[in-house]
Short mmCIF file of C-alpha atoms and ligand atoms in Angstrom, two decimals:
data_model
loop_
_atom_site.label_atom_id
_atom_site.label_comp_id
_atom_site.label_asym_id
_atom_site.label_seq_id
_atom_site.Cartn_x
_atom_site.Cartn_y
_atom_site.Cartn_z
CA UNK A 1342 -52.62 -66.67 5.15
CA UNK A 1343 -55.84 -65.77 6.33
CA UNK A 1344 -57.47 -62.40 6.14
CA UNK A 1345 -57.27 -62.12 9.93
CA UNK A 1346 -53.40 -62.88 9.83
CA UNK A 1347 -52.95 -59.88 7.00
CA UNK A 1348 -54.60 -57.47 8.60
CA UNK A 1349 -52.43 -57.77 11.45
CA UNK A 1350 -48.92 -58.20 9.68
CA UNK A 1351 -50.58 -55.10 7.80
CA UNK A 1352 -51.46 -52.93 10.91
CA UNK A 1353 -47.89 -53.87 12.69
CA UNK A 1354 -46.20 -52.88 9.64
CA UNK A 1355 -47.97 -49.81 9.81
CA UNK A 1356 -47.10 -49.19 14.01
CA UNK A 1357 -43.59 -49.91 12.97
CA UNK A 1358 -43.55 -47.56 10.26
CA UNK A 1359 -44.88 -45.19 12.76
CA UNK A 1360 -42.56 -45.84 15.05
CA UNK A 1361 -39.56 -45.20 13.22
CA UNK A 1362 -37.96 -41.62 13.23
CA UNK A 1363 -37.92 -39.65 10.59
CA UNK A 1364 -34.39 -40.12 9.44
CA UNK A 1365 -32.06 -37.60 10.56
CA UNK A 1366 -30.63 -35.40 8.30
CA UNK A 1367 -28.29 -31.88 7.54
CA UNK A 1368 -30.83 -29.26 6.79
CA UNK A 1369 -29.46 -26.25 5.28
CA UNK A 1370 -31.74 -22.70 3.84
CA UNK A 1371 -29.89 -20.08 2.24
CA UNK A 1372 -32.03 -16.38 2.61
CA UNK A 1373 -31.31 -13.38 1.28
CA UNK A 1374 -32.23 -9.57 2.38
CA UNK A 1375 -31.56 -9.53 5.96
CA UNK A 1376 -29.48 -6.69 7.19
CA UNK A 1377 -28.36 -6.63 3.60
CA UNK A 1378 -26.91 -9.82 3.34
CA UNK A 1379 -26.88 -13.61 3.17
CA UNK A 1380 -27.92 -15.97 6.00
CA UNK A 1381 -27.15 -19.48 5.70
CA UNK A 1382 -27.56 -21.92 8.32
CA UNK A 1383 -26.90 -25.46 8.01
CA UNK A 1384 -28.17 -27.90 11.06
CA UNK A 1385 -28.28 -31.94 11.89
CA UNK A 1386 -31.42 -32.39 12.61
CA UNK A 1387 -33.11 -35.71 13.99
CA UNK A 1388 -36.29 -34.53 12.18
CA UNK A 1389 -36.41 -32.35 9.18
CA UNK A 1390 -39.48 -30.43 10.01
CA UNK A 1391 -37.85 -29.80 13.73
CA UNK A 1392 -35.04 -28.09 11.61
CA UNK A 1393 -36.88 -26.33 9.33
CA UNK A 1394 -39.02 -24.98 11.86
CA UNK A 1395 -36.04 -23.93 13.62
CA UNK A 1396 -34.40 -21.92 10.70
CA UNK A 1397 -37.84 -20.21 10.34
CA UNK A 1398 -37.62 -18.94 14.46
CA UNK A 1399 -33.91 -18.27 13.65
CA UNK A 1400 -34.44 -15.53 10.99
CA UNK A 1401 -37.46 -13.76 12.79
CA UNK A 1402 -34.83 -13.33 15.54
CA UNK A 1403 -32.07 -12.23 13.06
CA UNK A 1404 -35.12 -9.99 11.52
CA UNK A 1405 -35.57 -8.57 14.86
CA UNK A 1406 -31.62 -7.76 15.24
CA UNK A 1407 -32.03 -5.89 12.28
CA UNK A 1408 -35.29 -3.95 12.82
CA UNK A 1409 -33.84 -2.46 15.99
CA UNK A 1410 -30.60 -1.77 15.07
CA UNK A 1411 -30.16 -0.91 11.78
CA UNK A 1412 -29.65 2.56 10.57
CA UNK A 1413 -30.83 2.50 7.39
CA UNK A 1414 -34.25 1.66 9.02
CA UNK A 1415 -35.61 5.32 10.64
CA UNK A 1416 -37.88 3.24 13.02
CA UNK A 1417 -35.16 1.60 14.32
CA UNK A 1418 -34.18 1.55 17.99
CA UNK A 1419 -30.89 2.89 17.19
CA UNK A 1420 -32.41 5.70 14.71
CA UNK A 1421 -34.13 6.91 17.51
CA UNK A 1422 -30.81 6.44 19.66
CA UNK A 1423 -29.26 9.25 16.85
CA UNK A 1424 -31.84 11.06 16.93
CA UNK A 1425 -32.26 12.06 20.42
CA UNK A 1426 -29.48 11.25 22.66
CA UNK A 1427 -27.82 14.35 21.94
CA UNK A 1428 -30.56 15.92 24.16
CA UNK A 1429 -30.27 14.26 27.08
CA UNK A 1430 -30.45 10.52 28.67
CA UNK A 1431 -32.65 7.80 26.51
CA UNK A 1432 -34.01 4.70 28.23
CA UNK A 1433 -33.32 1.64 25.80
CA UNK A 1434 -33.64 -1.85 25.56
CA UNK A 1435 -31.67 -3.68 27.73
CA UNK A 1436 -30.47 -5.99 24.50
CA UNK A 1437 -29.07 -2.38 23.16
CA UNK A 1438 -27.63 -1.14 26.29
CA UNK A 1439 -25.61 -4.88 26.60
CA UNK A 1440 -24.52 -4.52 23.02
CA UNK A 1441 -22.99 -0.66 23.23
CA UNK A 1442 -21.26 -2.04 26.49
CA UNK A 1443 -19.74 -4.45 24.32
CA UNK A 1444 -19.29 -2.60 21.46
CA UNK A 1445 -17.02 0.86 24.40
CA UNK A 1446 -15.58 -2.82 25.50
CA UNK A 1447 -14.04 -3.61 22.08
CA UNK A 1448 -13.38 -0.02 21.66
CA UNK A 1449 -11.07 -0.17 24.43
CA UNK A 1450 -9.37 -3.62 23.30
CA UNK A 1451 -8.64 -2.24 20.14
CA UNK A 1452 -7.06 1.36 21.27
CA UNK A 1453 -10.05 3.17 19.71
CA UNK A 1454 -9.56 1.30 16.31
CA UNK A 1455 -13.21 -0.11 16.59
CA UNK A 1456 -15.42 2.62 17.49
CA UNK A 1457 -19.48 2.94 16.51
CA UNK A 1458 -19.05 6.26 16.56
CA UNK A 1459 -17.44 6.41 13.25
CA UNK A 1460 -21.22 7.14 11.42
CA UNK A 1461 -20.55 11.03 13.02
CA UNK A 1462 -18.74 11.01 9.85
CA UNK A 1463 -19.42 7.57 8.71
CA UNK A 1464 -23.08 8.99 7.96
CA UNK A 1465 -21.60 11.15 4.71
CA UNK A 1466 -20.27 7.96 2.88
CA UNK A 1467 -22.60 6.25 0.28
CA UNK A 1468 -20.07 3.59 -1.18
CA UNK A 1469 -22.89 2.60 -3.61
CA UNK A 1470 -23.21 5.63 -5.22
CA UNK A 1471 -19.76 6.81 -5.09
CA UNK A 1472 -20.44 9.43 -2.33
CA UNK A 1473 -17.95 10.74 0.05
CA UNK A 1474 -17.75 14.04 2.31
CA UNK A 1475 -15.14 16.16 1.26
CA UNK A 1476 -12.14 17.50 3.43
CA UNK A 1477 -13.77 20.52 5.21
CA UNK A 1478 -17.15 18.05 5.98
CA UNK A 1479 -14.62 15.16 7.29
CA UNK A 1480 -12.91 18.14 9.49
CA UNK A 1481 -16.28 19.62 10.66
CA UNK A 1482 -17.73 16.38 11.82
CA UNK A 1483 -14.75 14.76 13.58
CA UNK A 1484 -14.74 16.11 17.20
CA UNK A 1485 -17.91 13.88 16.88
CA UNK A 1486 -16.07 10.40 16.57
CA UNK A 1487 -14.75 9.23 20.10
CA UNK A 1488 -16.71 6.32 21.71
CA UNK A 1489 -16.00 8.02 24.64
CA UNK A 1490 -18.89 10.44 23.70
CA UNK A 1491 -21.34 7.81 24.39
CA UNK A 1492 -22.54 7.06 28.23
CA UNK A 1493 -24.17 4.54 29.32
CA UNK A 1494 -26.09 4.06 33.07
CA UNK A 1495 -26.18 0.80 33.71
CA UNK A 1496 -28.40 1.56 36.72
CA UNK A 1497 -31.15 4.01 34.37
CA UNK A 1498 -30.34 1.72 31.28
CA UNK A 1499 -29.88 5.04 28.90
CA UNK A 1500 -27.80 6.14 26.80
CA UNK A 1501 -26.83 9.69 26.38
CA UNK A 1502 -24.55 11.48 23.53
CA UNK A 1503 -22.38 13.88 25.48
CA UNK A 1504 -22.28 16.41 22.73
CA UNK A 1505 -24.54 17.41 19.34
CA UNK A 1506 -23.06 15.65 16.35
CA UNK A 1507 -22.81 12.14 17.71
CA UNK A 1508 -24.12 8.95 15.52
CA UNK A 1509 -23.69 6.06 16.22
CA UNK A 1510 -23.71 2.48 13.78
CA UNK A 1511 -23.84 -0.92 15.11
CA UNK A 1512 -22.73 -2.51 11.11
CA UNK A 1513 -19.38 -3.26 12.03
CA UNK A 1514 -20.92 -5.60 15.11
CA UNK A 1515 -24.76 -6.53 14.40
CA UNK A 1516 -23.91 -9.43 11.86
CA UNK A 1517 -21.63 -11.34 14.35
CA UNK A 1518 -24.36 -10.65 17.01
CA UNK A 1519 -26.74 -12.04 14.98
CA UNK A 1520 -25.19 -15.31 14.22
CA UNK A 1521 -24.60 -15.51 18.20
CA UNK A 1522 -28.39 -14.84 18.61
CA UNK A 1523 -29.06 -17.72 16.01
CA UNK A 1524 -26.68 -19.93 17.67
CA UNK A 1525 -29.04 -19.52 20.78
CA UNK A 1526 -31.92 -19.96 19.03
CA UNK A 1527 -31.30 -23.00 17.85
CA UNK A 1528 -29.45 -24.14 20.59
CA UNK A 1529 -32.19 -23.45 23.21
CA UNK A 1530 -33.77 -26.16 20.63
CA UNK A 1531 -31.48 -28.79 21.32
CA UNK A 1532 -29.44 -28.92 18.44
CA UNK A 1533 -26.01 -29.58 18.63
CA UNK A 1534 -24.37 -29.38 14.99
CA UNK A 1535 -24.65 -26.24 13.44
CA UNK A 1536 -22.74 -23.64 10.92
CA UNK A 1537 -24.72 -20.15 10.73
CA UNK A 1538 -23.28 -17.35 9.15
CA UNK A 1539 -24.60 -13.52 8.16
CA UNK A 1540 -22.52 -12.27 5.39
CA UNK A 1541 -18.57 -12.72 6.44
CA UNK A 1542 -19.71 -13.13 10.09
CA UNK A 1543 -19.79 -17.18 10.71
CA UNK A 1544 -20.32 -19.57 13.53
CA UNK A 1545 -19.87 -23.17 14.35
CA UNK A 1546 -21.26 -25.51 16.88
CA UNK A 1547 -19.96 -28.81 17.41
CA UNK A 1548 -18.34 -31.35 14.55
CA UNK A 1549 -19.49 -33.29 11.41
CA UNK A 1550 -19.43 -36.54 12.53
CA UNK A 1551 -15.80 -36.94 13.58
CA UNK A 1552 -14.54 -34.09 11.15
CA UNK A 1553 -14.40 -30.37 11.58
CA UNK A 1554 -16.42 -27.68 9.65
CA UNK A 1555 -14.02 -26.09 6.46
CA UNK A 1556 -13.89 -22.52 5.97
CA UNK A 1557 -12.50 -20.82 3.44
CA UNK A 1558 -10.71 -17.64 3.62
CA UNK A 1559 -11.34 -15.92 0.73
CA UNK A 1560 -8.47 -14.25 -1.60
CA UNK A 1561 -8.44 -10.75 -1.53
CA UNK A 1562 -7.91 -10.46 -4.65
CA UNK A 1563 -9.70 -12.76 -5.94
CA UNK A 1564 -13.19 -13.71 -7.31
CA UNK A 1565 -15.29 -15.55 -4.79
CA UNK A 1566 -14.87 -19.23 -4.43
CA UNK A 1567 -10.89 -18.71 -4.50
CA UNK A 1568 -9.64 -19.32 -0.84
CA UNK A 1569 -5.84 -18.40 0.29
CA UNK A 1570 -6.85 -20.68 3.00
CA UNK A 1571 -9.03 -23.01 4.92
CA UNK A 1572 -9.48 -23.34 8.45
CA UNK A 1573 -10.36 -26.23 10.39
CA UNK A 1574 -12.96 -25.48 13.04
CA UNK A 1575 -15.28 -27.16 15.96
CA UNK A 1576 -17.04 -24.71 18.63
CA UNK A 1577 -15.82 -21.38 16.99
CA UNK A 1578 -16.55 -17.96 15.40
CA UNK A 1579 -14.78 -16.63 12.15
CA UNK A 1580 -15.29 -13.17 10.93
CA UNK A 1581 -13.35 -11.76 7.62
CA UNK A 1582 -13.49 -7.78 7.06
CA UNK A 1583 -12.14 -6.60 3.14
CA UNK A 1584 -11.51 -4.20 1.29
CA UNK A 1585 -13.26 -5.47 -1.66
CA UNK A 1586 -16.73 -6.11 0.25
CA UNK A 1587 -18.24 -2.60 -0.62
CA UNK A 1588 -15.98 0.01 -2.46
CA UNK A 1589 -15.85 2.51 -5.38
CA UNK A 1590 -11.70 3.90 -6.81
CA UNK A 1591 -11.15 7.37 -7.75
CA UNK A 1592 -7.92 8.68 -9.31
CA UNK A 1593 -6.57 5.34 -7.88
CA UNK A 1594 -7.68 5.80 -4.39
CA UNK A 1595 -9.94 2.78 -2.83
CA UNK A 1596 -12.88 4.23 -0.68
CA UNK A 1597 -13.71 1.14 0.99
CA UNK A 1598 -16.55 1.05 4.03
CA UNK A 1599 -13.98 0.88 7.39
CA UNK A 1600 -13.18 4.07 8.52
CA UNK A 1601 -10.51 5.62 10.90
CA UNK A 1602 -11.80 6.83 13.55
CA UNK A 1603 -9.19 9.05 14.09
CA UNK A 1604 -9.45 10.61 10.32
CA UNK A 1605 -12.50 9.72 9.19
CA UNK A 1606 -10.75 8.36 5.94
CA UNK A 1607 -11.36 5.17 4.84
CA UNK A 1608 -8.64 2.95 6.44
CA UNK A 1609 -6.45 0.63 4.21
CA UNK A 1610 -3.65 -0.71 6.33
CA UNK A 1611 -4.64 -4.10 5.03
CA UNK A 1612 -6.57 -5.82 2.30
CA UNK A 1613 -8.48 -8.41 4.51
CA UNK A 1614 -8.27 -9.67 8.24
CA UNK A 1615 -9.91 -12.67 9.95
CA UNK A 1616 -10.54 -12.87 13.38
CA UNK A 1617 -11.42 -16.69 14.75
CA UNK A 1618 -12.72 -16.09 18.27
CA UNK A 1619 -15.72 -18.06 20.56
CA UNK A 1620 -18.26 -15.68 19.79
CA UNK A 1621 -19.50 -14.05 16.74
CA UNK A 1622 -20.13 -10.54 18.17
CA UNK A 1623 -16.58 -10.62 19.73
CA UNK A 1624 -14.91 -11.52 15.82
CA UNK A 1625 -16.59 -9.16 14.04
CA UNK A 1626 -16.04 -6.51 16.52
CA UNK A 1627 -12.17 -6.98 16.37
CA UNK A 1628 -11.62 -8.02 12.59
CA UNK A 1629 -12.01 -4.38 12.16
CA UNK A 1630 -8.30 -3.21 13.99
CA UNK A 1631 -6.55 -4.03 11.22
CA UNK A 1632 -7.77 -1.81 8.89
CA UNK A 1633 -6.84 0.78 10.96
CA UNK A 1634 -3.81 0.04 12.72
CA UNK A 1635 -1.98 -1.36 10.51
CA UNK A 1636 -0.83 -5.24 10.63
CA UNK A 1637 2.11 -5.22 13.07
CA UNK A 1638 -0.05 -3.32 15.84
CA UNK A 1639 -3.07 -4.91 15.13
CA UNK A 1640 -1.45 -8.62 15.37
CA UNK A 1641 0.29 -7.42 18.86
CA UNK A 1642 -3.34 -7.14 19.85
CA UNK A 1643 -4.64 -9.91 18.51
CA UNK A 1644 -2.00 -11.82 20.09
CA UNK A 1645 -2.31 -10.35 23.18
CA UNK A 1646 -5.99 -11.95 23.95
CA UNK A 1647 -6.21 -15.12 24.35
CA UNK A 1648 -8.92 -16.50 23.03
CA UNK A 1649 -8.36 -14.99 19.62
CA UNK A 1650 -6.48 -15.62 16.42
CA UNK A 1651 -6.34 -13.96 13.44
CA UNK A 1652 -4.89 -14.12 9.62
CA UNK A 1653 -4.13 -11.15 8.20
CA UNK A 1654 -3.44 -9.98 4.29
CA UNK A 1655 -1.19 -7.35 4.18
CA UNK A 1656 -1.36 -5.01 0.56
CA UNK A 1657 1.75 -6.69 -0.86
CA UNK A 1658 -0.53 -9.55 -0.65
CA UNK A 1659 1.46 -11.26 1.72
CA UNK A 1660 -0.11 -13.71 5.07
CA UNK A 1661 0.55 -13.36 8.61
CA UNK A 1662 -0.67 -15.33 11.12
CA UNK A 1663 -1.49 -15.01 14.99
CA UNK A 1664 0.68 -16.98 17.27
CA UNK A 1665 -2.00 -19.64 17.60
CA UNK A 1666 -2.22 -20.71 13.93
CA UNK A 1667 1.17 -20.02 12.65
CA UNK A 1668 1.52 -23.04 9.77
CA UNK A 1669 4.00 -25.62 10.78
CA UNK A 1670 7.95 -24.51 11.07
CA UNK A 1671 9.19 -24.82 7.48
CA UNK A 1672 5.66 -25.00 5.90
CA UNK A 1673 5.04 -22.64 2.93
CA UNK A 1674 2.49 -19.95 4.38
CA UNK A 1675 -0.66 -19.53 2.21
CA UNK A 1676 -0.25 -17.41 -0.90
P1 LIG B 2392 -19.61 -6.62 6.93
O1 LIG B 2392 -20.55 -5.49 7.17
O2 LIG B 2392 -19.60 -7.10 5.53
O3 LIG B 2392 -19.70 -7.71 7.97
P2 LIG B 2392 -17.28 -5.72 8.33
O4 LIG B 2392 -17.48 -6.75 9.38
O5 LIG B 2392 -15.92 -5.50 7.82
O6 LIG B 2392 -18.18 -5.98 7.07
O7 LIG B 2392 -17.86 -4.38 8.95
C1 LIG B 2392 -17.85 -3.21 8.17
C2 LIG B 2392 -18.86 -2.25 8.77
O8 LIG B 2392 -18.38 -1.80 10.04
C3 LIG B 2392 -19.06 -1.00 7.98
O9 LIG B 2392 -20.03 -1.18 6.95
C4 LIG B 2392 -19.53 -0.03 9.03
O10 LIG B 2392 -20.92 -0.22 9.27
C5 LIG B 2392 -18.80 -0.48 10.28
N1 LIG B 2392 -17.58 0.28 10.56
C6 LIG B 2392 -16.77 0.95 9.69
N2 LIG B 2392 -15.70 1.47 10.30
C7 LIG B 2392 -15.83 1.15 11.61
C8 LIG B 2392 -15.03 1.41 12.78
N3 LIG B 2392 -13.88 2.08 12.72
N4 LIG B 2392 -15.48 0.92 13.96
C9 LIG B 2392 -16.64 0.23 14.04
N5 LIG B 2392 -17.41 -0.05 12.99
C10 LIG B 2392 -17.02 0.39 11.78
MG1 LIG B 2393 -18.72 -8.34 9.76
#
């Protein structure tokens, strides 16, 4: 071969090379520290950098979800939104004004079980350091809780508390709205197999290859990696609220961080519930009900919309399922 002849067989090699795509792979980051919890977002990706990239522009958006509405942050849209809306009607974003729509919307759904106004009391619980208000506090503050309190003009975009008092918290919504922003983030960037999830808020977009994404349910009672469950999912949210996510006992009693709206006490109907749902906003919103209502009228509503199901464990420890995902006549349910 001739010097000539190698330098070409050299060069093509080198176009081919070139020409290949990088080889397509699943790209998954796991990042701690936004909105207080864990992000982890797993993609298929034709081109790693293309992914990686993508995870980057899908936590400055998640970043951004939690800059304007978290409370522990003063600067925060909806700090501002507790501050002053006691005094009179507040222009705000129009990604806020959507999201307390939705939030009056579940609110309604779940006969005033899920209700943002629960920080009017909400506000006195620090479940890290063993804080709660006491009787006459709890009794004080509660004419405060009622989602009705909050209006909202579409046509002014504001928001207005109808009496002094009146906090609101987005924390029992913001994760699964989050993962729903991610989705679209990554989305709008053409991928099309993706599991994101922000603490017990997850969400799923297309397969893996032929096989559905696994999720575990985790036991109650349990230490982490020990499921009662997995689920099967394509093109779906999952959200799971406990009871052992953030509490402190005393004299027996578990303070645990879902309140009832309706006694400002923290609610312990159940010991976890999982809502699966199309949206992540929509599961975290309702995995909430149980708490508060109870399991029997909590499944009624979970079974009454349709594009819900849910898995509930009650304190005996025992399952239920929705209608949708009841295991197979004769099968042994979970334990
Ligand atoms: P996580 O925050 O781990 O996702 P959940 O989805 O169960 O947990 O949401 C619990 C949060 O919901 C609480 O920390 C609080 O911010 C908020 N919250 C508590 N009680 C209510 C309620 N009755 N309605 C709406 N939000 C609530
Ligand atoms: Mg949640």
């Amino acid at each position: 071969m001739n010097a000539k002849m190698l330098k070409k067989i050299l060069s093509t090699g080198v176009l081919l090379a070139l020409a290949v795509p990088a080889h397509a792979e699943w790209v998954r980051r796991i990042t701690d520290g936004i909105m207080g919890t864990r992000i982890t977002v797993e993609l298929w990706a034709d081109d790693k950098d293309k992914g990686e990239q993508a995870i980057d522009a899908l936590l400055d958006e998640m970043r951004h979800v939690d800059d304007s509405m978290s409370t522990y942050k003063p600067t925060s849209e909806v700090s501002q939104v507790n501050a002053k809306a006691a005094e009179g009607p507040m222009h705000i974003s129009k990604e806020l004004f959507d999201l307390l729509v939705t939030a009056k919307e579940y609110s309604v759904i779940t006969d005033g079980a899920f209700d943002i106004t629960y920080a009017s009391v909400g506000y006195m619980y620090d479940f890290r350091k063993h804080v709660r208000p006491d009787e006459a506090q709890i009794d004080k503050a509660l004419p405060a809780v009622n989602f009705r309190h909050v209006l909202l003009d579409p046509k002014q975009q504001t928001v207005q508390f109808s009496q002094k008092g009146v906090r609101i918290d987005l924390g029992g919504i913001a994760k699964g709205y989050s993962v729903d922003r991610g989705i679209d983030v990554l989305k709008s960037r053409g991928f099309t197999r993706m599991y994101v999830s922000a603490g017990g808020d997850s969400r799923i977009v297309g397969d893996r290859f032929g096989k559905p994404w696994m999720v575990g349910i985790r036991d109650p009672r349990k230490g982490e990696g020990e499921v009662i469950t997995r689920i099967p999912l394509v093109d779906a949210a999952i959200s799971t609220s406990g009871d052992y996510e953030r509490f402190f006992e005393e004299d027996g009693v578990r303070y645990h961080h879902i309140i009832d709206p309706h006694t400002g006490h923290s609610a312990s109907k159940v010991r976890s519930a999982t809502v699966i749902g199309p949206y992540a906003t929509r599961t975290d919103g309702l995995s909430k009900t149980a708490f508060v209502l109870g399991p029997e009228r909590a499944m009624e509503i979970y079974n009454r919309i349709d594009d819900i199901d849910a898995i509930i464990v009650k304190l005996d420890g025992t399952v239920v399922y929705s209608k949708g995902i009841e295991p197979a006549h004769g099968a042994a349910p979970a334990k």
